[in-house]
CSV table of C-alpha atoms in Angstrom, one decimal:
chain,number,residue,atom,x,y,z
A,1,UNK,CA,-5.2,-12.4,9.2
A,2,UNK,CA,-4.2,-11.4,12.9
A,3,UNK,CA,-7.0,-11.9,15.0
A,4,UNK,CA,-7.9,-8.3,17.2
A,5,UNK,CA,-10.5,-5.9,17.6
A,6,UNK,CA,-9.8,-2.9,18.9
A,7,UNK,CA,-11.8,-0.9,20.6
A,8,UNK,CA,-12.1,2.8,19.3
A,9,UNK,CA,-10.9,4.9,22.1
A,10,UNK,CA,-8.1,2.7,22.6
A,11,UNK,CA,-5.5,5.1,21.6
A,12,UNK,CA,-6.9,8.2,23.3
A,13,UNK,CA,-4.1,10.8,24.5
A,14,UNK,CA,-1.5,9.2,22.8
A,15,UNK,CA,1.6,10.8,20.7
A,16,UNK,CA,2.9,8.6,18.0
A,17,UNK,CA,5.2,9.0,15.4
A,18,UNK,CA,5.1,7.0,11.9
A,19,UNK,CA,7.2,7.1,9.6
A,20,UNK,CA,7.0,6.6,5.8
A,21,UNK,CA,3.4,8.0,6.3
A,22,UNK,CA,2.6,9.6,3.1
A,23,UNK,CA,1.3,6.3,1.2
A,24,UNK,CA,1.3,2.9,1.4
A,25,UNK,CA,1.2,0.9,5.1
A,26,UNK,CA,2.2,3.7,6.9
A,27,UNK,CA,-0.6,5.9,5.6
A,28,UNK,CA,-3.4,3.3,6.2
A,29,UNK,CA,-1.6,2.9,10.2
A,30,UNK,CA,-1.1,6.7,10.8
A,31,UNK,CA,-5.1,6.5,9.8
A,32,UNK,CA,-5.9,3.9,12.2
A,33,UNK,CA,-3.9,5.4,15.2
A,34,UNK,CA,-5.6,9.1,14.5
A,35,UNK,CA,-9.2,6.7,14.3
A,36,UNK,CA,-8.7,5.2,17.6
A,37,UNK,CA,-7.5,8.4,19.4
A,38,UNK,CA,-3.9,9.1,18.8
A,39,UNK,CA,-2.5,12.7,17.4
A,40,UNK,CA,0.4,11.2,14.7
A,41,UNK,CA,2.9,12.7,14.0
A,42,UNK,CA,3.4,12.1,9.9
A,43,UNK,CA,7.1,11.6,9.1
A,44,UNK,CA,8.3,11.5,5.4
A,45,UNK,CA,10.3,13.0,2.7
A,46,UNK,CA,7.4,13.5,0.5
A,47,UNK,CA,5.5,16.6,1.8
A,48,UNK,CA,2.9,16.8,-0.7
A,49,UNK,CA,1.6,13.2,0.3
A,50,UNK,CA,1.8,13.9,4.2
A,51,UNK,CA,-0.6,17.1,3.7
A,52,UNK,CA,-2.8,14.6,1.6
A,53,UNK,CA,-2.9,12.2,5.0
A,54,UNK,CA,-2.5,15.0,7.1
A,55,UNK,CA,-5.9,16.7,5.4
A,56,UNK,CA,-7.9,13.5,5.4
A,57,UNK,CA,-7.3,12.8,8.9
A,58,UNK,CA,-8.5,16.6,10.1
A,59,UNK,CA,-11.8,15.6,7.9
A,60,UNK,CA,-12.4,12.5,9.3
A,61,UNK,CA,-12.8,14.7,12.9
A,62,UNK,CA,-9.8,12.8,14.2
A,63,UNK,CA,-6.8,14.5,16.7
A,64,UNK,CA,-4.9,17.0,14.6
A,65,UNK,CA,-2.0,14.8,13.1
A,66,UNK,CA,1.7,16.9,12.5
A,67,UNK,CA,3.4,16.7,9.2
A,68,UNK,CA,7.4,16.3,10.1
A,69,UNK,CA,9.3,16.7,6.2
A,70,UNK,CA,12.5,14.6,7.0
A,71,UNK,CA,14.6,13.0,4.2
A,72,UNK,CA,15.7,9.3,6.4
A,73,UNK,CA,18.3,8.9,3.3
A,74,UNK,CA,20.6,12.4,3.8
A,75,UNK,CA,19.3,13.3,7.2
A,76,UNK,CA,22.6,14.0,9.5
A,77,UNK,CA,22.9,12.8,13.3
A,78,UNK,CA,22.2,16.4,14.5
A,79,UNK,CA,19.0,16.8,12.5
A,80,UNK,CA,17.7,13.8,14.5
A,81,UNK,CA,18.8,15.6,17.4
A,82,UNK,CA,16.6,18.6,16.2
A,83,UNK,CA,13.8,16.6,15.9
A,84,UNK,CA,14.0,14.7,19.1
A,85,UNK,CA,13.8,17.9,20.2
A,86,UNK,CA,11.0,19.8,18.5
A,87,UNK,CA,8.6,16.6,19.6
A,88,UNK,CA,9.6,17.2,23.1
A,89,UNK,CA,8.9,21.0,22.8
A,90,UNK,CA,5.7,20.4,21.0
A,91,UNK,CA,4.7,17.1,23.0
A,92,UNK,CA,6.8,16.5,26.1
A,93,UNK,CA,7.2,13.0,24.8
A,94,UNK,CA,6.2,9.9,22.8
A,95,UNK,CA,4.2,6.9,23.4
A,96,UNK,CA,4.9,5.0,20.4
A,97,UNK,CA,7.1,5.1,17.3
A,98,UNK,CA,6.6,2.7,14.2
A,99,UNK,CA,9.1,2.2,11.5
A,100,UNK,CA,7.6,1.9,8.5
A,101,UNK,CA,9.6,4.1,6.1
A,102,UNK,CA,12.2,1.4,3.7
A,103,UNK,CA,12.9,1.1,0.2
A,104,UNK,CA,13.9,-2.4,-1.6
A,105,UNK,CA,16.7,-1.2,-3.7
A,106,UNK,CA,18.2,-3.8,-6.4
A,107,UNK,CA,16.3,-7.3,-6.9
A,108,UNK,CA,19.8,-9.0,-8.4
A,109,UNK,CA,22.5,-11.4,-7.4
A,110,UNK,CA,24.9,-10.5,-4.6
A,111,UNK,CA,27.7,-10.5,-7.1
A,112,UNK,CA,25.8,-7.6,-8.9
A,113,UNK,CA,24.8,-5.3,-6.1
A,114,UNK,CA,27.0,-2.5,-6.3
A,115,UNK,CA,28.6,-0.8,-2.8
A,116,UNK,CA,27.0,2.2,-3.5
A,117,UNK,CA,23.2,0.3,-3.7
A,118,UNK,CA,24.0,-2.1,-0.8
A,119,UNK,CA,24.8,1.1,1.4
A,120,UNK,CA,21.7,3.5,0.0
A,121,UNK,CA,19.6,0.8,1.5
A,122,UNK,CA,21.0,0.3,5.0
A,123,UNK,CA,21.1,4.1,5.2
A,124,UNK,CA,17.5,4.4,4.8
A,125,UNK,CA,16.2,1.1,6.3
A,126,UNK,CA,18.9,0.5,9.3
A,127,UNK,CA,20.9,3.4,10.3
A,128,UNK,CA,18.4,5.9,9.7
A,129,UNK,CA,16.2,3.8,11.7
A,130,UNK,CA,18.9,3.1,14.6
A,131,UNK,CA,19.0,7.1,14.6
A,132,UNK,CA,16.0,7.4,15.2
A,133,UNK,CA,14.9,5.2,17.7
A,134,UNK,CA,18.4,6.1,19.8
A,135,UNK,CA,17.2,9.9,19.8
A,136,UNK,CA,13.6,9.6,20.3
A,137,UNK,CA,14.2,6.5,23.3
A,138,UNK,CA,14.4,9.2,26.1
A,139,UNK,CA,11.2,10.3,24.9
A,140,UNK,CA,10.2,7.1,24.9
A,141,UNK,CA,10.7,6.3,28.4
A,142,UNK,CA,8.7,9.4,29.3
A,143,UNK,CA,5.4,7.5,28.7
A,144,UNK,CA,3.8,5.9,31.1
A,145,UNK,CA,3.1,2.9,28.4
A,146,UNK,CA,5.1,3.3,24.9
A,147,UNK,CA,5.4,1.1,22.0
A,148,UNK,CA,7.7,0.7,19.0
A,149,UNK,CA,7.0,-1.4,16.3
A,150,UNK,CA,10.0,-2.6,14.0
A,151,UNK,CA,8.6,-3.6,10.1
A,152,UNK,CA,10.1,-6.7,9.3
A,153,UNK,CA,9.5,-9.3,6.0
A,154,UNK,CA,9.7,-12.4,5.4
A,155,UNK,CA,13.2,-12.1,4.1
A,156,UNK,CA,13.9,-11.1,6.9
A,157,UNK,CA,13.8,-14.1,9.1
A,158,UNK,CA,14.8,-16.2,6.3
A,159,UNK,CA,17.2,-15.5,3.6
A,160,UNK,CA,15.9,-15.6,-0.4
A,161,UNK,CA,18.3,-15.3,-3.5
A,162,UNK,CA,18.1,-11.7,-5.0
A,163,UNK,CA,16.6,-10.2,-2.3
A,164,UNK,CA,20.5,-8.8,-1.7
A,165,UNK,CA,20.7,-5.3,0.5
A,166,UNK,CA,17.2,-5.6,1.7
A,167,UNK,CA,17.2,-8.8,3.0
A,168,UNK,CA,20.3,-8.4,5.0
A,169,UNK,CA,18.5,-5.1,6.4
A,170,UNK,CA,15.0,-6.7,7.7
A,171,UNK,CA,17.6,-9.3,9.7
A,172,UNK,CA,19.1,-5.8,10.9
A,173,UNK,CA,15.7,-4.8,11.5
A,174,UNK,CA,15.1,-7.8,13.6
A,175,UNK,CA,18.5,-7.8,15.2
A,176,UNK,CA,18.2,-4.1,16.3
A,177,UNK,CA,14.1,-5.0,17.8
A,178,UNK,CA,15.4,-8.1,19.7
A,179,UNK,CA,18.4,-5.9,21.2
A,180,UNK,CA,16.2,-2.8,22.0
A,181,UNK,CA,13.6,-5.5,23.7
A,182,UNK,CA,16.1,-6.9,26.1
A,183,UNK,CA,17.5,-3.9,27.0
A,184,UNK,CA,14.5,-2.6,28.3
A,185,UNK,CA,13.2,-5.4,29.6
A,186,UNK,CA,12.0,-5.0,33.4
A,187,UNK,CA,13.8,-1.2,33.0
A,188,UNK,CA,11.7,1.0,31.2
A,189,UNK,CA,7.7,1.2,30.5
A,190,UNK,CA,8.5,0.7,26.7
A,191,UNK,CA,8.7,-2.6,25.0
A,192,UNK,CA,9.3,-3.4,21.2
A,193,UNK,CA,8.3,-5.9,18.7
A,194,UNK,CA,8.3,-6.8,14.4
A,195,UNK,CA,6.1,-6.9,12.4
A,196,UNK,CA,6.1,-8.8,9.0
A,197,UNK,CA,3.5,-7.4,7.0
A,198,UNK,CA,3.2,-10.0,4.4
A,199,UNK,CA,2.1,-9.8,0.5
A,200,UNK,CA,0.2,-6.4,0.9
A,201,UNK,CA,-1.2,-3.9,-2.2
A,202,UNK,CA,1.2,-1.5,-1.9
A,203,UNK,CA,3.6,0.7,-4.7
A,204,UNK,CA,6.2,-1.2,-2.9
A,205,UNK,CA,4.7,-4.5,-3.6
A,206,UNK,CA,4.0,-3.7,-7.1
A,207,UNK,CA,7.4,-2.9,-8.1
A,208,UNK,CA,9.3,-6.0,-6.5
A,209,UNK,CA,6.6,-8.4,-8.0
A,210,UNK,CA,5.5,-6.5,-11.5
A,211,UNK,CA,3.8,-9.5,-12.6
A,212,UNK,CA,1.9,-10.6,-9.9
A,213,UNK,CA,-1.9,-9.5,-10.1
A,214,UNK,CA,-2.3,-6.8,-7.2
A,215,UNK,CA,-6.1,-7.7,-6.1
A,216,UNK,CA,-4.8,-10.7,-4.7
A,217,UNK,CA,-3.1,-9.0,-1.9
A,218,UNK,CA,-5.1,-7.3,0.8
A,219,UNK,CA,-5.5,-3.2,1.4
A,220,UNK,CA,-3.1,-1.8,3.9
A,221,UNK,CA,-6.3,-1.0,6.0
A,222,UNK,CA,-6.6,-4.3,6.2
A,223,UNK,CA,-4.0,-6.0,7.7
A,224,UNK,CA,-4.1,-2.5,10.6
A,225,UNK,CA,-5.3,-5.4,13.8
A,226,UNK,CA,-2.0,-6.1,14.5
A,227,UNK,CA,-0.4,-2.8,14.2
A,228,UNK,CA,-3.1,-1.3,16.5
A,229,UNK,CA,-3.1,-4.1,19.2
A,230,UNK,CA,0.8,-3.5,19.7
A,231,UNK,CA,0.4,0.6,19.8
A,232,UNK,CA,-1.9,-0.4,22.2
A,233,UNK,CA,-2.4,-1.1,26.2
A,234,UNK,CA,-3.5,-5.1,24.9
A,235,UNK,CA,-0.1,-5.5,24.4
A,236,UNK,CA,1.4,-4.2,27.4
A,237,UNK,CA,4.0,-6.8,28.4
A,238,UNK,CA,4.8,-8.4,24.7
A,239,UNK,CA,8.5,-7.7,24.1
A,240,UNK,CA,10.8,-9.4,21.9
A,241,UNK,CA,8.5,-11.1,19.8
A,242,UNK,CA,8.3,-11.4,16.0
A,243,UNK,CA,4.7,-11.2,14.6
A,244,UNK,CA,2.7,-11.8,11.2
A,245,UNK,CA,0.5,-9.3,10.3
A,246,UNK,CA,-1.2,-12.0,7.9
């Protein structure tokens, strides 16, 4: 497991946005952020689960999150121009954005995966994601100290058989963090790395590995040291790099 402890006001005052919030990793990190400080904004297409997060956040005594409905798989490019601009209205700007939200599609051969499969999971997993880091990067560059965290895999940094459309996206994924790091790279106060997860007890998890036994893997909660030290002023001046959260 990474090795970090953070410390628990180490996200005070900051705005950050995560998205795929309602369950899974991205719940257990919007939870962590809100612990150590931060007001999240929860970003998802499933409503009913973000007011689940968003209600046991305001219990826990933490900053008020906001709950942002937004479909990554139909949204159009001028939707994620009205939500660049409702966060500036509402917050001014943003000092960290992770990208959490991804679905696996098809576990089959290449010569199986249809066009229409293939290109449901680049929409959702790259060019939503392009979308919406190119909106919300003028935002961005409004902190003082801003963070965005790419979710990789290990498929991602090296191929496997039947791992088809979503393989090819985590290389995106790490393509479009390594391009994003460079370019603002001694230019802006924003840097941005990847994060491979590893075998984690997610829904996610479950489904592309039905008969493996899910105790084996840790909580999302668990593997949250690595996705907090990168939100976080620790990791101010780590750009670029690719990181295991296990």
């Amino acid at each position: 497991m990474f090795e970090y402890s953070a410390r628990p006001d180490l996200l005070q005052g900051r705005i950050i946005m995560v998205t795929g919030a309602g369950r899974g990793i991205g719940e257990a990190a919007a939870k962590a952020y809100a612990a150590h400080g931060a007001t999240v904004l929860l970003l998802g297409k499933n409503e009913e689960n973000l007011n689940r997060v968003y209600d046991d956040i305001e219990a826990a005594g933490h900053p008020r999150p906001a709950v942002i409905p937004f479909n990554l798989e139909t949204a159009l490019p001028h939707q994620y121009d009205e939500l660049a601009a409702m966060v500036e209205g509402e917050f001014g700007h943003l000092d960290g954005l992770l990208h959490n939200a991804a679905i696996v599609g098809p576990r089959t051969p290449l010569e199986q995966l249809s066009g229409d499969n293939f290109m449901r999971v680049m929409q959702v997993n790259v060019s939503a994601m392009f979308m919406l880091t190119s909106t919300l990067l003028p935002l961005l560059k409004l902190s003082k100290d801003a963070s965005v965290i790419f979710t990789s895999s290990s498929v991602g940094r090296k191929g496997r058989a039947y791992w088809g459309a979503y393989a090819v996206s985590k290389f995106a994924t790490e393509g479009l963090m390594q391009v994003l790091a460079d370019e603002v790279e001694d230019t802006a106060a924003v840097r941005a790395n990847s994060v491979n997860p590893g075998a984690t007890r997610t829904d996610m998890r479950a489904k592309a590995y039905p008969a493996e036994n899910p105790a084996a893997n840790p909580l999302p909660a668990e593997i949250m040291p690595v996705y907090l030290y990168l939100m976080g002023p620790d990791s101010a001046g780590v750009n670029g790099q690719a990181l295991n959260a296990q």
